[in-house]
Short mmCIF file of C-alpha atoms in Angstrom, two decimals:
data_model
loop_
_atom_site.label_atom_id
_atom_site.label_comp_id
_atom_site.label_asym_id
_atom_site.label_seq_id
_atom_site.Cartn_x
_atom_site.Cartn_y
_atom_site.Cartn_z
CA UNK J 79 101.33 122.84 104.78
CA UNK J 80 100.87 124.87 107.29
CA UNK J 81 103.18 128.15 107.44
CA UNK J 82 104.58 131.54 106.40
CA UNK J 83 104.62 131.98 102.75
CA UNK J 84 106.97 134.17 101.95
CA UNK J 85 107.79 135.19 98.15
CA UNK J 86 109.37 136.21 96.33
CA UNK J 87 112.47 134.13 97.23
CA UNK J 88 115.26 136.33 95.53
CA UNK J 89 114.92 139.76 93.68
CA UNK J 90 117.78 142.81 92.49
CA UNK J 91 116.86 145.96 91.95
CA UNK J 92 118.68 149.22 91.13
CA UNK J 93 117.91 151.84 93.46
CA UNK J 94 115.45 154.17 93.40
CA UNK J 95 112.91 150.76 92.56
CA UNK J 96 109.76 150.20 94.21
CA UNK J 97 109.05 146.39 95.28
CA UNK J 98 106.91 144.63 98.05
CA UNK J 99 107.51 141.71 99.75
CA UNK J 100 104.74 139.43 99.78
CA UNK J 101 104.00 137.25 103.16
CA UNK J 102 100.87 135.22 104.01
CA UNK J 103 100.16 132.72 106.65
CA UNK J 104 97.91 130.31 107.27
CA UNK J 105 97.62 128.86 110.93
CA UNK J 106 94.86 132.39 112.18
CA UNK J 107 97.67 133.98 114.32
CA UNK J 108 97.00 138.12 115.15
CA UNK J 109 100.82 139.00 114.87
CA UNK J 110 102.78 139.07 112.25
CA UNK J 111 105.84 140.51 111.34
CA UNK J 112 109.22 141.71 109.48
CA UNK J 113 112.64 140.79 109.97
CA UNK J 114 116.11 142.21 107.78
CA UNK J 115 118.78 140.34 108.65
CA UNK J 116 122.82 141.81 107.70
CA UNK J 117 125.55 139.50 107.03
CA UNK J 118 126.87 138.16 110.65
CA UNK J 119 123.93 140.14 112.76
CA UNK J 120 121.08 138.65 114.04
CA UNK J 121 117.19 139.92 113.17
CA UNK J 122 116.34 143.35 113.21
CA UNK J 123 112.53 143.98 113.69
CA UNK J 124 111.33 146.32 110.65
CA UNK J 125 107.61 146.66 111.63
CA UNK J 126 105.17 144.35 113.59
CA UNK J 127 101.25 143.97 113.24
CA UNK J 128 99.75 142.78 116.73
CA UNK J 129 96.05 142.37 114.97
CA UNK J 130 94.59 143.17 112.10
CA UNK J 131 93.93 146.67 111.36
CA UNK J 132 97.38 147.90 113.43
CA UNK J 133 101.27 148.54 112.10
CA UNK J 134 104.04 149.98 114.25
CA UNK J 135 107.42 150.27 114.09
CA UNK J 136 110.09 148.38 115.00
CA UNK J 137 113.90 149.03 115.12
CA UNK J 138 115.16 149.82 112.33
CA UNK J 139 111.73 151.32 110.47
CA UNK J 140 112.61 153.98 108.10
CA UNK J 141 112.53 153.62 104.28
CA UNK J 142 110.31 150.43 103.97
CA UNK J 143 106.25 150.45 104.62
CA UNK J 144 103.94 148.31 105.84
CA UNK J 145 100.40 147.13 104.99
CA UNK J 146 98.22 144.25 106.82
CA UNK J 147 96.20 144.26 104.18
CA UNK J 148 93.91 141.02 106.46
CA UNK J 149 94.70 138.09 109.54
CA UNK J 150 97.00 136.93 107.01
CA UNK J 151 98.81 138.47 105.01
CA UNK J 152 101.25 141.50 105.86
CA UNK J 153 103.05 142.40 102.85
CA UNK J 154 106.53 145.03 103.51
CA UNK J 155 107.05 147.85 100.79
CA UNK J 156 110.25 150.09 99.83
CA UNK J 157 109.28 153.13 97.79
CA UNK J 158 112.84 153.65 96.62
CA UNK J 159 115.51 151.11 96.80
CA UNK J 160 118.79 151.59 98.37
CA UNK J 161 121.73 149.40 99.03
CA UNK J 162 121.83 149.80 102.69
CA UNK J 163 118.47 147.82 101.93
CA UNK J 164 120.53 144.30 100.82
CA UNK J 165 120.03 142.12 102.72
CA UNK J 166 117.81 139.16 104.16
CA UNK J 167 114.33 139.45 105.10
CA UNK J 168 111.96 137.70 107.26
CA UNK J 169 108.40 137.17 107.64
CA UNK J 170 107.05 135.85 111.06
CA UNK J 171 103.87 134.91 112.78
CA UNK J 172 103.08 134.96 116.36
CA UNK J 173 100.27 132.34 118.71
CA UNK J 174 100.13 130.36 121.43
CA UNK J 175 102.49 126.87 120.56
CA UNK J 176 101.28 123.76 122.73
CA UNK J 177 103.66 122.33 121.07
CA UNK J 178 106.36 124.55 122.59
CA UNK J 179 104.31 125.32 125.86
CA UNK J 180 103.31 128.66 125.65
CA UNK J 181 103.73 131.53 122.43
CA UNK J 182 105.47 131.24 119.59
CA UNK J 183 106.85 132.64 116.39
CA UNK J 184 106.98 131.07 112.76
CA UNK J 185 109.24 132.34 110.12
CA UNK J 186 108.88 131.67 106.23
CA UNK J 187 112.43 130.92 104.30
CA UNK J 188 113.55 134.47 103.12
CA UNK J 189 113.78 136.52 100.87
CA UNK J 190 117.10 137.69 100.21
CA UNK J 191 117.30 141.56 98.31
CA UNK J 192 119.98 142.55 96.47
CA UNK J 193 120.05 146.64 95.68
CA UNK J 194 122.70 147.68 92.79
CA UNK L 642 119.53 148.23 120.24
CA UNK L 643 119.37 144.21 120.39
CA UNK L 644 117.96 142.95 123.47
CA UNK L 645 119.83 140.15 123.47
CA UNK L 646 123.96 139.94 123.77
CA UNK L 647 125.39 136.13 122.93
CA UNK L 648 128.51 135.09 124.69
CA UNK L 649 131.22 133.96 122.96
CA UNK L 650 130.90 135.72 119.17
CA UNK L 651 132.45 132.51 118.05
CA UNK L 652 133.11 129.20 119.33
CA UNK L 653 135.67 126.61 118.13
CA UNK L 654 134.98 122.48 120.10
CA UNK L 655 135.92 119.46 118.58
CA UNK L 656 133.06 116.86 118.05
CA UNK L 657 132.17 114.79 121.34
CA UNK L 658 133.00 117.77 124.07
CA UNK L 659 129.63 120.31 125.05
CA UNK L 660 129.15 124.06 123.94
CA UNK L 661 127.83 126.29 126.02
CA UNK L 662 126.41 129.88 124.87
CA UNK L 663 125.26 132.64 126.95
CA UNK L 664 122.97 135.01 125.88
CA UNK L 665 122.04 137.95 128.00
CA UNK L 666 118.99 140.24 127.91
CA UNK L 667 117.97 143.72 129.30
CA UNK L 668 113.72 143.94 130.17
CA UNK L 669 111.21 141.89 131.52
CA UNK L 670 110.75 138.84 128.90
CA UNK L 671 107.49 136.92 128.94
CA UNK L 672 109.88 134.34 127.44
CA UNK L 673 112.58 133.66 126.07
CA UNK L 674 113.88 130.89 122.94
CA UNK L 675 117.33 129.83 120.83
CA UNK L 676 116.80 129.39 117.10
CA UNK L 677 119.63 128.01 115.30
CA UNK L 678 121.26 128.48 111.42
CA UNK L 679 122.81 127.49 109.02
CA UNK L 680 125.13 129.53 106.65
CA UNK L 681 122.95 130.97 104.36
CA UNK L 682 119.54 129.57 105.38
CA UNK L 683 116.77 130.22 107.34
CA UNK L 684 116.02 130.10 110.94
CA UNK L 685 115.40 126.28 113.37
CA UNK L 686 113.66 125.98 116.82
CA UNK L 687 115.42 124.75 119.12
CA UNK L 688 113.91 125.36 122.23
CA UNK L 689 111.43 128.27 124.58
CA UNK L 690 111.85 128.71 128.19
CA UNK L 691 108.91 130.12 129.64
CA UNK L 692 110.07 133.23 132.22
CA UNK L 693 108.42 131.26 134.79
CA UNK L 694 110.86 128.28 134.26
CA UNK L 695 114.65 127.92 135.59
CA UNK L 696 115.95 125.10 132.45
CA UNK L 697 114.64 122.98 129.75
CA UNK L 698 115.55 120.36 127.71
CA UNK L 699 115.53 118.54 124.86
CA UNK L 700 117.32 115.90 123.52
CA UNK L 701 120.83 116.90 123.79
CA UNK L 702 120.20 120.94 124.30
CA UNK L 703 119.72 121.46 128.15
CA UNK L 704 118.71 125.43 128.60
CA UNK L 705 118.95 127.65 131.91
CA UNK L 706 116.92 130.80 132.12
CA UNK L 707 118.30 133.29 135.74
CA UNK L 708 115.35 136.08 134.82
CA UNK L 709 117.62 137.79 138.35
CA UNK L 710 120.57 138.27 136.17
CA UNK L 711 118.39 138.44 133.03
CA UNK L 712 120.56 135.65 131.63
CA UNK L 713 120.24 132.70 129.77
CA UNK L 714 122.48 129.40 128.56
CA UNK L 715 122.38 126.66 125.55
CA UNK L 716 124.38 124.09 126.28
CA UNK L 717 124.80 121.51 123.61
CA UNK L 718 126.25 118.14 124.81
CA UNK L 719 127.71 115.15 122.73
CA UNK L 720 128.73 117.94 119.96
CA UNK L 721 128.73 116.59 115.91
CA UNK L 722 129.99 118.34 112.52
CA UNK L 723 126.50 118.50 111.60
CA UNK L 724 125.66 121.12 115.42
CA UNK L 725 128.32 123.90 113.23
CA UNK L 726 125.97 126.78 112.60
CA UNK L 727 124.92 129.76 113.89
CA UNK L 728 122.62 129.62 117.60
CA UNK L 729 120.70 133.24 118.63
CA UNK L 730 117.66 133.78 121.43
CA UNK L 731 116.01 136.45 121.25
CA UNK L 732 113.54 137.07 123.83
CA UNK L 733 109.73 137.74 123.55
CA UNK L 734 108.20 140.68 125.31
CA UNK L 735 105.41 143.44 125.40
CA UNK L 736 106.56 146.87 124.37
CA UNK L 737 102.89 147.84 125.67
CA UNK L 738 99.32 145.92 126.29
CA UNK L 739 99.39 142.78 123.62
CA UNK L 740 101.78 144.36 121.48
CA UNK L 741 104.50 141.26 121.92
CA UNK L 742 107.27 141.81 120.40
CA UNK L 743 110.91 139.23 119.93
CA UNK L 744 114.26 140.81 119.89
CA UNK L 745 117.00 138.72 118.69
CA UNK L 746 120.91 138.91 119.98
CA UNK L 747 123.68 138.58 117.57
CA UNK L 748 124.51 135.06 117.89
CA UNK L 749 127.48 132.39 118.73
CA UNK L 750 128.61 131.40 115.22
CA UNK L 751 129.73 128.02 116.29
CA UNK L 752 132.02 125.16 114.65
CA UNK L 753 132.60 121.77 115.77
CA UNK L 754 135.83 120.08 113.88
CA UNK L 755 135.62 116.55 113.69
#
């Protein structure tokens, strides 16, 4: 099925460990995004990539790095995980959506990360 | 800081009543979108309204947009218990050139009592 695929769905890390969250979209979208959502909050933008080969910081980039590997894939890396990075992470892509009538976003189902 | 701010933060109504949620934002936008999120689940896109539109309908949903006041409202008519969820407004806007971002508000928690 077309859409945004995130892996893994769940992860528990110890403080100081590193990991990479993977995201892939098969809709040929140019722009991709990483968000985090903390309890009772809206989504906050970590990093985004307007097009292949470019990345930019969002609202909360500290402690993260990203790689736009190709047009399909956009990964998020935590080099040294901290308990404050416990959150649900969502990946998204953006392009013109005829059904919605303008540029819209397609979200993955999320990665629930716990750092202990 | 987040672009959109929803009001109220929480809303509790009886089944069959209408629910109205408001959203304010700060900068010029390309479009505004509303999403629903059930507890512990992912985001479901509800409706998108372009900056040159003033009102849009989809089933029991009605969205208005006032760009002069930088505000939007989402009306859910004849609410059902299954409408219980958090509702977020999100604005699609450029930070320069083709760099578009979707910025979310903190959401409104809607509870529909049977």
